[in-house]
Each structure stands twice: as structure tokens, then as C-alpha cells.
Amino acid sequence: MTFLDFCRLHGILIDYLPPVGVWRRYATEDHPKKRNGAVKYMGDHGFVQNHATETAVSVWQSDKPADIKTQIERRQNAGKTQADQEKAAQKAAWIISKSVLHEHDYLFQKGLKTERGLVWQTDNAVLLVVPMKVDGRLVGCQLISPDGQKKFLTGQRTSEAEFVMDARGPHILVEGYVTGIAVRMICEALKMPYRIHVCFSAGNLAKIARKLPAGVVIADNDESGTGERVAKETGWPYWMSDVVGEDAHDAWRRMGTFKLSQAMRLCLLRQRRA
């Protein structure tokens, strides 16, 4: 894989190699009007981070053999990354142990007035906590403030991390937490089992889909077209609102449970047969 392909895999919009040895900022698929992508090209290796979806730098290396010095540096960087990830996982476990199932202003503002989530009260804020796991192992969490600001823990692993709502049904992939809640309500209204994977970004959704045998994608209809493009790349059935800028939660607020359930019904039935 080339360095440019590696950057694009992380959602960074880049068409040419940057100067060697210099950090450069680029727009991303998630936020095409901002420069949330950072890359540093070193010739035989490089560093990439999408600040909108990742808390750690990803390392690319050329298919050509690296010299001894470069190999040592990579091992050192890998060791630090692993230590940071372990520290973040421990902090996530501590946060969850201090959290209680409760209502939260963010959910209330999203029209989910009876929904409860894990809530952690700090000295400065009351945060909604969304645990994130990889293959069932806790790796971190997403923290959401009452006004909707979201962040991950410093150093945590985000690649392939997910939050799963499991009713022992077929796999359904979504990007956001409240989108997952809306889809869960639709499945319950249709009396369908589900296993909803909240993936936190379109790029991560693609990674999780590759680990699963079959399912359906509930895509965001974002202006960049990223949600639909990723949904098509999975090869799975997908549903997407016909209104640009909407995700399934937005559609639920606009249409209501019954109308949206009828709109999604055929797509969800397809994934039950998959």
C-alpha cells in the first residue's frame, strides 16, 4: 500500500505526496471543510492521524526493507503507543466504574427523553459515557458533554473500536451513538432482533464491516457523500435518508417511529435473510 493510499484509508483527502519530514494538515472525508487530517511523510515510512476520529498516530511503512535505525525507532514508537492504549483502557474502566445509568441533557436535547445512558459526573461537567471495545475488550470510551461536544480518551485505540447494542440479531452498522439508539427503536417497533454496532466514524465502519460475515449499513447522508460511498464499498444492503445532512436519528425526529420503520423495513428484512 502506498503512503497516499494509507492516508485515504484514514479518511484524509490528499492527492500528492507532501514534503519529506514536515507535518502537513489536510481536509478529511468526515469534515471536508476543516483540516483535521495530519500527515508526515518520511520516504520509507510516515505518520497519519485523522484528529476527528483518532487519538493516536498511525504508522505507515514502505514495502521496501527499512534500515536498522528506522526499525529501532518503529519498535520504540510501537511500545509507546501500546503503553498509551493500556493506560487509556484502564482510565476507561475507572470512569465506567464511577458512572451510573441515568438521564442526560444531550439525550434529552436529541428527543430521547426517556433514554438513559452511563453518566459520569466530574467536578466540571456531567458527561455521557459510551464504552468502546475491540473484540469484546474495553479499549476506551467516547465522552459527550451536555451541549454535544465529543471526545475520546488521550492515547486510546479507536481503530476497530465499537459500542454494541445486542439483541442477538443480525449485524447492523451505524456511525453515531444516538443513530444507534434510533435504529434500535425502529427494530423494536418492527419486532426484529438486532446487533447494532456503533462505529463512531465512516472509516471505522468500513473496518468493522470487514470483520463480519454479513449485515446492513444505516448510512449518514453527509454532504461529502462519505457515508454512502462507504456503505456501497461494504457490498451490504444499506439504507440512507433522502435528505442531505441527515442521519437515521435526524430522520426519526422528522418522520417519527412508524413512518421511519416502514421506510427501513425492506432493507432490514434483507439483512435478516443475509
PDB file of C-alpha atoms in Angstrom:
ATOM      1  CA  MET A   1       0.000   0.000   0.000  1.00  0.00           C
ATOM      2  CA  THR A   2       1.355   3.425  -0.928  1.00  0.00           C
ATOM      3  CA  PHE A   3       1.533   6.306   1.543  1.00  0.00           C
ATOM      4  CA  LEU A   4      -1.258   8.143  -0.305  1.00  0.00           C
ATOM      5  CA  ASP A   5      -3.496   5.056  -0.154  1.00  0.00           C
ATOM      6  CA  PHE A   6      -2.759   4.755   3.582  1.00  0.00           C
ATOM      7  CA  CYS A   7      -3.766   8.405   4.109  1.00  0.00           C
ATOM      8  CA  ARG A   8      -7.009   7.916   2.170  1.00  0.00           C
ATOM      9  CA  LEU A   9      -7.797   4.784   4.199  1.00  0.00           C
ATOM     10  CA  HIS A  10      -7.821   7.069   7.247  1.00  0.00           C
ATOM     11  CA  GLY A  11     -10.216   9.459   5.524  1.00  0.00           C
ATOM     12  CA  ILE A  12      -7.667  12.127   4.612  1.00  0.00           C
ATOM     13  CA  LEU A  13      -8.232  13.980   1.337  1.00  0.00           C
ATOM     14  CA  ILE A  14      -4.783  14.033  -0.264  1.00  0.00           C
ATOM     15  CA  ASP A  15      -3.766  13.747  -3.932  1.00  0.00           C
ATOM     16  CA  TYR A  16       0.015  14.232  -3.890  1.00  0.00           C
ATOM     17  CA  LEU A  17       2.965  13.405  -1.672  1.00  0.00           C
ATOM     18  CA  PRO A  18       3.796  16.114   0.897  1.00  0.00           C
ATOM     19  CA  PRO A  19       7.360  17.348   1.519  1.00  0.00           C
ATOM     20  CA  VAL A  20       9.573  14.883   3.364  1.00  0.00           C
ATOM     21  CA  GLY A  21       9.912  15.347   7.130  1.00  0.00           C
ATOM     22  CA  VAL A  22       7.219  18.009   7.593  1.00  0.00           C
ATOM     23  CA  TRP A  23       3.814  17.710   9.256  1.00  0.00           C
ATOM     24  CA  ARG A  24       1.074  18.939   6.895  1.00  0.00           C
ATOM     25  CA  ARG A  25      -2.665  19.377   7.532  1.00  0.00           C
ATOM     26  CA  TYR A  26      -5.407  18.269   5.119  1.00  0.00           C
ATOM     27  CA  ALA A  27      -9.192  18.103   4.953  1.00  0.00           C
ATOM     28  CA  THR A  28     -10.882  14.803   5.797  1.00  0.00           C
ATOM     29  CA  GLU A  29     -13.875  12.919   4.464  1.00  0.00           C
ATOM     30  CA  ASP A  30     -15.643  13.375   7.793  1.00  0.00           C
ATOM     31  CA  HIS A  31     -15.068  17.151   7.796  1.00  0.00           C
ATOM     32  CA  PRO A  32     -14.154  18.308   4.265  1.00  0.00           C
ATOM     33  CA  LYS A  33     -14.334  21.995   5.260  1.00  0.00           C
ATOM     34  CA  LYS A  34     -11.786  21.595   8.067  1.00  0.00           C
ATOM     35  CA  ARG A  35      -8.166  20.460   8.149  1.00  0.00           C
ATOM     36  CA  ASN A  36      -8.494  17.658  10.684  1.00  0.00           C
ATOM     37  CA  GLY A  37      -6.007  15.386   8.929  1.00  0.00           C
ATOM     38  CA  ALA A  38      -2.296  15.455   9.772  1.00  0.00           C
ATOM     39  CA  VAL A  39       0.413  13.582   7.830  1.00  0.00           C
ATOM     40  CA  LYS A  40       4.191  13.402   7.922  1.00  0.00           C
ATOM     41  CA  TYR A  41       5.961  11.634   5.068  1.00  0.00           C
ATOM     42  CA  MET A  42       9.459  10.271   5.697  1.00  0.00           C
ATOM     43  CA  GLY A  43      10.126   8.445   2.450  1.00  0.00           C
ATOM     44  CA  ASP A  44      10.205   4.813   3.583  1.00  0.00           C
ATOM     45  CA  HIS A  45       7.717   5.403   6.409  1.00  0.00           C
ATOM     46  CA  GLY A  46       5.189   8.015   7.509  1.00  0.00           C
ATOM     47  CA  PHE A  47       2.702   9.113  10.138  1.00  0.00           C
ATOM     48  CA  VAL A  48      -1.028   9.763   9.731  1.00  0.00           C
ATOM     49  CA  GLN A  49      -3.753  10.960  12.090  1.00  0.00           C
ATOM     50  CA  ASN A  50      -7.364  11.957  11.489  1.00  0.00           C
ATOM     51  CA  HIS A  51      -7.986  14.150  14.533  1.00  0.00           C
ATOM     52  CA  ALA A  52     -11.767  13.856  14.110  1.00  0.00           C
ATOM     53  CA  THR A  53     -11.774  10.085  14.584  1.00  0.00           C
ATOM     54  CA  GLU A  54      -8.400   9.006  16.003  1.00  0.00           C
ATOM     55  CA  THR A  55      -6.484   9.820  19.174  1.00  0.00           C
ATOM     56  CA  ALA A  56      -3.253   8.095  18.175  1.00  0.00           C
ATOM     57  CA  VAL A  57      -0.930   8.425  15.198  1.00  0.00           C
ATOM     58  CA  SER A  58      -0.962   5.533  12.709  1.00  0.00           C
ATOM     59  CA  VAL A  59       2.361   4.479  11.195  1.00  0.00           C
ATOM     60  CA  TRP A  60       2.812   3.584   7.525  1.00  0.00           C
ATOM     61  CA  GLN A  61       5.872   1.781   6.252  1.00  0.00           C
ATOM     62  CA  SER A  62       7.019   1.084   2.728  1.00  0.00           C
ATOM     63  CA  ASP A  63       7.091  -2.442   1.368  1.00  0.00           C
ATOM     64  CA  LYS A  64      10.839  -1.973   0.925  1.00  0.00           C
ATOM     65  CA  PRO A  65      13.050  -3.118   3.833  1.00  0.00           C
ATOM     66  CA  ALA A  66      13.890  -0.363   6.320  1.00  0.00           C
ATOM     67  CA  ASP A  67      17.352   0.311   7.703  1.00  0.00           C
ATOM     68  CA  ILE A  68      18.264  -0.721  11.278  1.00  0.00           C
ATOM     69  CA  LYS A  69      17.821   2.772  12.729  1.00  0.00           C
ATOM     70  CA  THR A  70      14.314   3.068  11.297  1.00  0.00           C
ATOM     71  CA  GLN A  71      13.388  -0.389  12.592  1.00  0.00           C
ATOM     72  CA  ILE A  72      14.504   0.566  16.123  1.00  0.00           C
ATOM     73  CA  GLU A  73      12.534   3.822  16.010  1.00  0.00           C
ATOM     74  CA  ARG A  74       9.413   1.955  14.915  1.00  0.00           C
ATOM     75  CA  ARG A  75       9.719  -0.523  17.772  1.00  0.00           C
ATOM     76  CA  GLN A  76      10.088   2.354  20.238  1.00  0.00           C
ATOM     77  CA  ASN A  77       7.046   4.151  18.819  1.00  0.00           C
ATOM     78  CA  ALA A  78       5.005   0.924  18.874  1.00  0.00           C
ATOM     79  CA  GLY A  79       5.923   0.354  22.515  1.00  0.00           C
ATOM     80  CA  LYS A  80       4.834   3.868  23.496  1.00  0.00           C
ATOM     81  CA  THR A  81       1.569   3.516  21.569  1.00  0.00           C
ATOM     82  CA  GLN A  82       0.781   0.237  23.313  1.00  0.00           C
ATOM     83  CA  ALA A  83       1.537   1.747  26.728  1.00  0.00           C
ATOM     84  CA  ASP A  84      -0.708   4.743  25.984  1.00  0.00           C
ATOM     85  CA  GLN A  85      -3.511   2.441  24.869  1.00  0.00           C
ATOM     86  CA  GLU A  86      -3.264   0.322  28.014  1.00  0.00           C
ATOM     87  CA  LYS A  87      -3.338   3.448  30.171  1.00  0.00           C
ATOM     88  CA  ALA A  88      -6.431   4.718  28.319  1.00  0.00           C
ATOM     89  CA  ALA A  89      -8.182   1.361  28.737  1.00  0.00           C
ATOM     90  CA  GLN A  90      -7.536   1.457  32.476  1.00  0.00           C
ATOM     91  CA  LYS A  91      -8.859   5.008  32.697  1.00  0.00           C
ATOM     92  CA  ALA A  92     -11.991   3.995  30.749  1.00  0.00           C
ATOM     93  CA  ALA A  93     -12.624   1.155  33.204  1.00  0.00           C
ATOM     94  CA  TRP A  94     -12.250   3.600  36.105  1.00  0.00           C
ATOM     95  CA  ILE A  95     -14.635   6.128  34.507  1.00  0.00           C
ATOM     96  CA  ILE A  96     -17.238   3.427  33.895  1.00  0.00           C
ATOM     97  CA  SER A  97     -16.923   2.245  37.499  1.00  0.00           C
ATOM     98  CA  LYS A  98     -17.776   5.790  38.621  1.00  0.00           C
ATOM     99  CA  SER A  99     -20.712   6.150  36.205  1.00  0.00           C
ATOM    100  CA  VAL A 100     -24.401   5.467  36.817  1.00  0.00           C
ATOM    101  CA  LEU A 101     -27.287   4.721  34.489  1.00  0.00           C
ATOM    102  CA  HIS A 102     -29.173   7.995  34.286  1.00  0.00           C
ATOM    103  CA  GLU A 103     -30.849  10.557  32.054  1.00  0.00           C
ATOM    104  CA  HIS A 104     -28.593  13.086  30.334  1.00  0.00           C
ATOM    105  CA  ASP A 105     -29.173  16.523  28.819  1.00  0.00           C
ATOM    106  CA  TYR A 106     -27.593  15.503  25.496  1.00  0.00           C
ATOM    107  CA  LEU A 107     -30.087  12.668  25.059  1.00  0.00           C
ATOM    108  CA  PHE A 108     -32.940  14.933  26.155  1.00  0.00           C
ATOM    109  CA  GLN A 109     -31.974  17.547  23.562  1.00  0.00           C
ATOM    110  CA  LYS A 110     -31.897  14.826  20.921  1.00  0.00           C
ATOM    111  CA  GLY A 111     -35.551  13.994  21.643  1.00  0.00           C
ATOM    112  CA  LEU A 112     -34.672  10.838  23.587  1.00  0.00           C
ATOM    113  CA  LYS A 113     -36.435  11.973  26.740  1.00  0.00           C
ATOM    114  CA  THR A 114     -36.846   8.538  28.323  1.00  0.00           C
ATOM    115  CA  GLU A 115     -33.453   7.171  27.275  1.00  0.00           C
ATOM    116  CA  ARG A 116     -30.820   6.507  29.919  1.00  0.00           C
ATOM    117  CA  GLY A 117     -27.109   6.113  29.451  1.00  0.00           C
ATOM    118  CA  LEU A 118     -23.954   5.822  31.520  1.00  0.00           C
ATOM    119  CA  VAL A 119     -23.379   9.215  33.133  1.00  0.00           C
ATOM    120  CA  TRP A 120     -20.163  10.345  34.822  1.00  0.00           C
ATOM    121  CA  GLN A 121     -20.251  13.446  36.993  1.00  0.00           C
ATOM    122  CA  THR A 122     -16.939  15.260  37.279  1.00  0.00           C
ATOM    123  CA  ASP A 123     -16.118  18.448  39.167  1.00  0.00           C
ATOM    124  CA  ASN A 124     -16.722  20.464  36.000  1.00  0.00           C
ATOM    125  CA  ALA A 125     -19.267  18.575  33.900  1.00  0.00           C
ATOM    126  CA  VAL A 126     -21.799  15.783  33.663  1.00  0.00           C
ATOM    127  CA  LEU A 127     -20.656  13.548  30.800  1.00  0.00           C
ATOM    128  CA  LEU A 128     -22.378  10.797  28.866  1.00  0.00           C
ATOM    129  CA  VAL A 129     -20.045   7.795  28.611  1.00  0.00           C
ATOM    130  CA  VAL A 130     -20.095   5.408  25.646  1.00  0.00           C
ATOM    131  CA  PRO A 131     -17.803   2.389  26.248  1.00  0.00           C
ATOM    132  CA  MET A 132     -15.681   1.321  23.270  1.00  0.00           C
ATOM    133  CA  LYS A 133     -14.448  -2.236  22.783  1.00  0.00           C
ATOM    134  CA  VAL A 134     -12.381  -4.209  20.289  1.00  0.00           C
ATOM    135  CA  ASP A 135     -13.287  -7.904  20.072  1.00  0.00           C
ATOM    136  CA  GLY A 136     -15.107  -7.576  23.398  1.00  0.00           C
ATOM    137  CA  ARG A 137     -12.166  -5.952  25.223  1.00  0.00           C
ATOM    138  CA  LEU A 138     -12.573  -2.441  26.638  1.00  0.00           C
ATOM    139  CA  VAL A 139     -10.145  -0.023  24.966  1.00  0.00           C
ATOM    140  CA  GLY A 140     -11.602   3.397  25.812  1.00  0.00           C
ATOM    141  CA  CYS A 141     -14.756   5.462  25.678  1.00  0.00           C
ATOM    142  CA  GLN A 142     -16.397   8.403  23.992  1.00  0.00           C
ATOM    143  CA  LEU A 143     -17.328  11.243  26.324  1.00  0.00           C
ATOM    144  CA  ILE A 144     -20.223  13.514  25.335  1.00  0.00           C
ATOM    145  CA  SER A 145     -20.945  16.821  27.055  1.00  0.00           C
ATOM    146  CA  PRO A 146     -24.493  18.187  27.527  1.00  0.00           C
ATOM    147  CA  ASP A 147     -24.000  20.512  24.534  1.00  0.00           C
ATOM    148  CA  GLY A 148     -22.897  17.628  22.301  1.00  0.00           C
ATOM    149  CA  GLN A 149     -19.127  18.034  22.273  1.00  0.00           C
ATOM    150  CA  LYS A 150     -17.475  14.640  21.836  1.00  0.00           C
ATOM    151  CA  LYS A 151     -14.005  13.365  22.587  1.00  0.00           C
ATOM    152  CA  PHE A 152     -12.073  10.149  23.093  1.00  0.00           C
ATOM    153  CA  LEU A 153      -9.554   9.453  25.833  1.00  0.00           C
ATOM    154  CA  THR A 154      -6.000  10.531  25.067  1.00  0.00           C
ATOM    155  CA  GLY A 155      -3.993   7.658  23.631  1.00  0.00           C
ATOM    156  CA  GLN A 156      -6.863   5.197  23.370  1.00  0.00           C
ATOM    157  CA  ARG A 157      -7.282   2.824  20.467  1.00  0.00           C
ATOM    158  CA  THR A 158     -10.086   3.882  18.144  1.00  0.00           C
ATOM    159  CA  SER A 159      -9.413   1.652  15.133  1.00  0.00           C
ATOM    160  CA  GLU A 160     -11.996  -1.175  15.060  1.00  0.00           C
ATOM    161  CA  ALA A 161     -13.449   0.052  18.372  1.00  0.00           C
ATOM    162  CA  GLU A 162     -17.237  -0.120  18.727  1.00  0.00           C
ATOM    163  CA  PHE A 163     -20.190   0.027  21.087  1.00  0.00           C
ATOM    164  CA  VAL A 164     -22.677  -2.797  20.566  1.00  0.00           C
ATOM    165  CA  MET A 165     -26.399  -2.932  21.377  1.00  0.00           C
ATOM    166  CA  ASP A 166     -27.068  -6.650  21.269  1.00  0.00           C
ATOM    167  CA  ALA A 167     -30.429  -8.388  20.998  1.00  0.00           C
ATOM    168  CA  ARG A 168     -28.901 -11.456  19.328  1.00  0.00           C
ATOM    169  CA  GLY A 169     -29.888 -10.475  15.827  1.00  0.00           C
ATOM    170  CA  PRO A 170     -28.178  -9.741  12.507  1.00  0.00           C
ATOM    171  CA  HIS A 171     -25.430  -7.133  12.301  1.00  0.00           C
ATOM    172  CA  ILE A 172     -26.447  -3.504  11.713  1.00  0.00           C
ATOM    173  CA  LEU A 173     -23.700  -0.888  11.401  1.00  0.00           C
ATOM    174  CA  VAL A 174     -24.152   2.818  12.164  1.00  0.00           C
ATOM    175  CA  GLU A 175     -21.761   5.701  12.795  1.00  0.00           C
ATOM    176  CA  GLY A 176     -23.116   7.546  15.844  1.00  0.00           C
ATOM    177  CA  TYR A 177     -24.438   6.658  19.278  1.00  0.00           C
ATOM    178  CA  VAL A 178     -27.838   8.376  19.012  1.00  0.00           C
ATOM    179  CA  THR A 179     -28.184   6.973  15.498  1.00  0.00           C
ATOM    180  CA  GLY A 180     -27.782   3.535  17.039  1.00  0.00           C
ATOM    181  CA  ILE A 181     -30.482   4.315  19.603  1.00  0.00           C
ATOM    182  CA  ALA A 182     -32.885   5.417  16.848  1.00  0.00           C
ATOM    183  CA  VAL A 183     -32.219   2.249  14.839  1.00  0.00           C
ATOM    184  CA  ARG A 184     -32.725   0.142  17.964  1.00  0.00           C
ATOM    185  CA  MET A 185     -36.161   1.731  18.454  1.00  0.00           C
ATOM    186  CA  ILE A 186     -37.035   1.001  14.829  1.00  0.00           C
ATOM    187  CA  CYS A 187     -36.040  -2.655  15.195  1.00  0.00           C
ATOM    188  CA  GLU A 188     -38.084  -2.935  18.382  1.00  0.00           C
ATOM    189  CA  ALA A 189     -41.105  -1.377  16.670  1.00  0.00           C
ATOM    190  CA  LEU A 190     -40.758  -3.944  13.863  1.00  0.00           C
ATOM    191  CA  LYS A 191     -40.190  -6.729  16.422  1.00  0.00           C
ATOM    192  CA  MET A 192     -36.899  -7.590  14.764  1.00  0.00           C
ATOM    193  CA  PRO A 193     -33.792  -8.853  16.585  1.00  0.00           C
ATOM    194  CA  TYR A 194     -30.638  -6.799  16.096  1.00  0.00           C
ATOM    195  CA  ARG A 195     -26.976  -6.446  16.882  1.00  0.00           C
ATOM    196  CA  ILE A 196     -26.238  -2.768  16.353  1.00  0.00           C
ATOM    197  CA  HIS A 197     -22.592  -1.747  16.045  1.00  0.00           C
ATOM    198  CA  VAL A 198     -21.902   1.932  16.769  1.00  0.00           C
ATOM    199  CA  CYS A 199     -18.675   2.568  14.840  1.00  0.00           C
ATOM    200  CA  PHE A 200     -18.065   6.301  15.570  1.00  0.00           C
ATOM    201  CA  SER A 201     -16.938   7.170  12.010  1.00  0.00           C
ATOM    202  CA  ALA A 202     -17.440   6.061   8.423  1.00  0.00           C
ATOM    203  CA  GLY A 203     -13.837   4.926   8.086  1.00  0.00           C
ATOM    204  CA  ASN A 204     -14.067   2.779  11.194  1.00  0.00           C
ATOM    205  CA  LEU A 205     -17.404   1.387   9.999  1.00  0.00           C
ATOM    206  CA  ALA A 206     -15.619   0.033   6.933  1.00  0.00           C
ATOM    207  CA  LYS A 207     -13.000  -1.672   9.131  1.00  0.00           C
ATOM    208  CA  ILE A 208     -15.629  -3.316  11.342  1.00  0.00           C
ATOM    209  CA  ALA A 209     -17.661  -4.473   8.336  1.00  0.00           C
ATOM    210  CA  ARG A 210     -14.612  -6.343   7.034  1.00  0.00           C
ATOM    211  CA  LYS A 211     -14.562  -8.405  10.247  1.00  0.00           C
ATOM    212  CA  LEU A 212     -18.203  -9.518   9.950  1.00  0.00           C
ATOM    213  CA  PRO A 213     -19.803 -12.072   7.612  1.00  0.00           C
ATOM    214  CA  ALA A 214     -22.861 -10.036   6.551  1.00  0.00           C
ATOM    215  CA  GLY A 215     -25.231  -7.329   7.670  1.00  0.00           C
ATOM    216  CA  VAL A 216     -26.709  -3.955   6.757  1.00  0.00           C
ATOM    217  CA  VAL A 217     -25.428  -0.384   6.945  1.00  0.00           C
ATOM    218  CA  ILE A 218     -27.562   2.549   8.080  1.00  0.00           C
ATOM    219  CA  ALA A 219     -25.584   5.331   6.428  1.00  0.00           C
ATOM    220  CA  ASP A 220     -25.350   9.049   7.156  1.00  0.00           C
ATOM    221  CA  ASN A 221     -26.332  11.252   4.212  1.00  0.00           C
ATOM    222  CA  ASP A 222     -23.498  13.741   4.665  1.00  0.00           C
ATOM    223  CA  GLU A 223     -22.640  16.452   2.141  1.00  0.00           C
ATOM    224  CA  SER A 224     -19.315  14.823   1.281  1.00  0.00           C
ATOM    225  CA  GLY A 225     -21.041  11.580   0.247  1.00  0.00           C
ATOM    226  CA  THR A 226     -18.702   9.611   2.516  1.00  0.00           C
ATOM    227  CA  GLY A 227     -21.456   7.674   4.297  1.00  0.00           C
ATOM    228  CA  GLU A 228     -22.999   6.323   1.102  1.00  0.00           C
ATOM    229  CA  ARG A 229     -19.634   5.607  -0.505  1.00  0.00           C
ATOM    230  CA  VAL A 230     -18.504   3.527   2.477  1.00  0.00           C
ATOM    231  CA  ALA A 231     -21.886   1.752   2.627  1.00  0.00           C
ATOM    232  CA  LYS A 232     -21.555   0.770  -1.041  1.00  0.00           C
ATOM    233  CA  GLU A 233     -17.973  -0.417  -0.518  1.00  0.00           C
ATOM    234  CA  THR A 234     -19.124  -2.930   2.105  1.00  0.00           C
ATOM    235  CA  GLY A 235     -21.282  -4.652  -0.508  1.00  0.00           C
ATOM    236  CA  TRP A 236     -24.082  -4.923   2.052  1.00  0.00           C
ATOM    237  CA  PRO A 237     -27.669  -3.672   1.803  1.00  0.00           C
ATOM    238  CA  TYR A 238     -27.884  -0.126   3.108  1.00  0.00           C
ATOM    239  CA  TRP A 239     -30.468   2.498   3.996  1.00  0.00           C
ATOM    240  CA  MET A 240     -29.915   6.234   3.933  1.00  0.00           C
ATOM    241  CA  SER A 241     -32.184   9.236   4.383  1.00  0.00           C
ATOM    242  CA  ASP A 242     -33.010  11.064   1.159  1.00  0.00           C
ATOM    243  CA  VAL A 243     -32.312  14.384   2.908  1.00  0.00           C
ATOM    244  CA  VAL A 244     -28.736  15.636   2.691  1.00  0.00           C
ATOM    245  CA  GLY A 245     -27.277  16.239   6.140  1.00  0.00           C
ATOM    246  CA  GLU A 246     -29.491  13.694   7.892  1.00  0.00           C
ATOM    247  CA  ASP A 247     -28.581  10.514   9.709  1.00  0.00           C
ATOM    248  CA  ALA A 248     -31.159   7.955  10.862  1.00  0.00           C
ATOM    249  CA  HIS A 249     -31.698   9.788  14.142  1.00  0.00           C
ATOM    250  CA  ASP A 250     -32.461  13.037  12.290  1.00  0.00           C
ATOM    251  CA  ALA A 251     -34.876  11.104  10.074  1.00  0.00           C
ATOM    252  CA  TRP A 252     -36.539   9.612  13.158  1.00  0.00           C
ATOM    253  CA  ARG A 253     -37.116  13.065  14.625  1.00  0.00           C
ATOM    254  CA  ARG A 254     -38.567  14.295  11.330  1.00  0.00           C
ATOM    255  CA  MET A 255     -40.676  11.256  10.426  1.00  0.00           C
ATOM    256  CA  GLY A 256     -41.480   9.518  13.708  1.00  0.00           C
ATOM    257  CA  THR A 257     -41.056   5.862  14.586  1.00  0.00           C
ATOM    258  CA  PHE A 258     -43.849   4.401  12.453  1.00  0.00           C
ATOM    259  CA  LYS A 259     -43.021   6.154   9.163  1.00  0.00           C
ATOM    260  CA  LEU A 260     -39.312   5.539   9.525  1.00  0.00           C
ATOM    261  CA  SER A 261     -39.838   1.889  10.419  1.00  0.00           C
ATOM    262  CA  GLN A 262     -41.830   1.430   7.214  1.00  0.00           C
ATOM    263  CA  ALA A 263     -39.114   3.209   5.218  1.00  0.00           C
ATOM    264  CA  MET A 264     -36.388   0.964   6.689  1.00  0.00           C
ATOM    265  CA  ARG A 265     -38.401  -2.238   6.775  1.00  0.00           C
ATOM    266  CA  LEU A 266     -37.383  -3.738   3.428  1.00  0.00           C
ATOM    267  CA  CYS A 267     -33.699  -3.012   3.991  1.00  0.00           C
ATOM    268  CA  LEU A 268     -33.761  -4.574   7.454  1.00  0.00           C
ATOM    269  CA  LEU A 269     -35.607  -7.618   6.129  1.00  0.00           C
ATOM    270  CA  ARG A 270     -32.881  -8.063   3.545  1.00  0.00           C
ATOM    271  CA  GLN A 271     -30.212  -8.257   6.236  1.00  0.00           C
ATOM    272  CA  ARG A 272     -32.278 -10.809   8.172  1.00  0.00           C
ATOM    273  CA  ARG A 273     -32.112 -13.058   5.118  1.00  0.00           C
ATOM    274  CA  ALA A 274     -28.384 -12.439   4.581  1.00  0.00           C
TER     275      ALA A 274
END
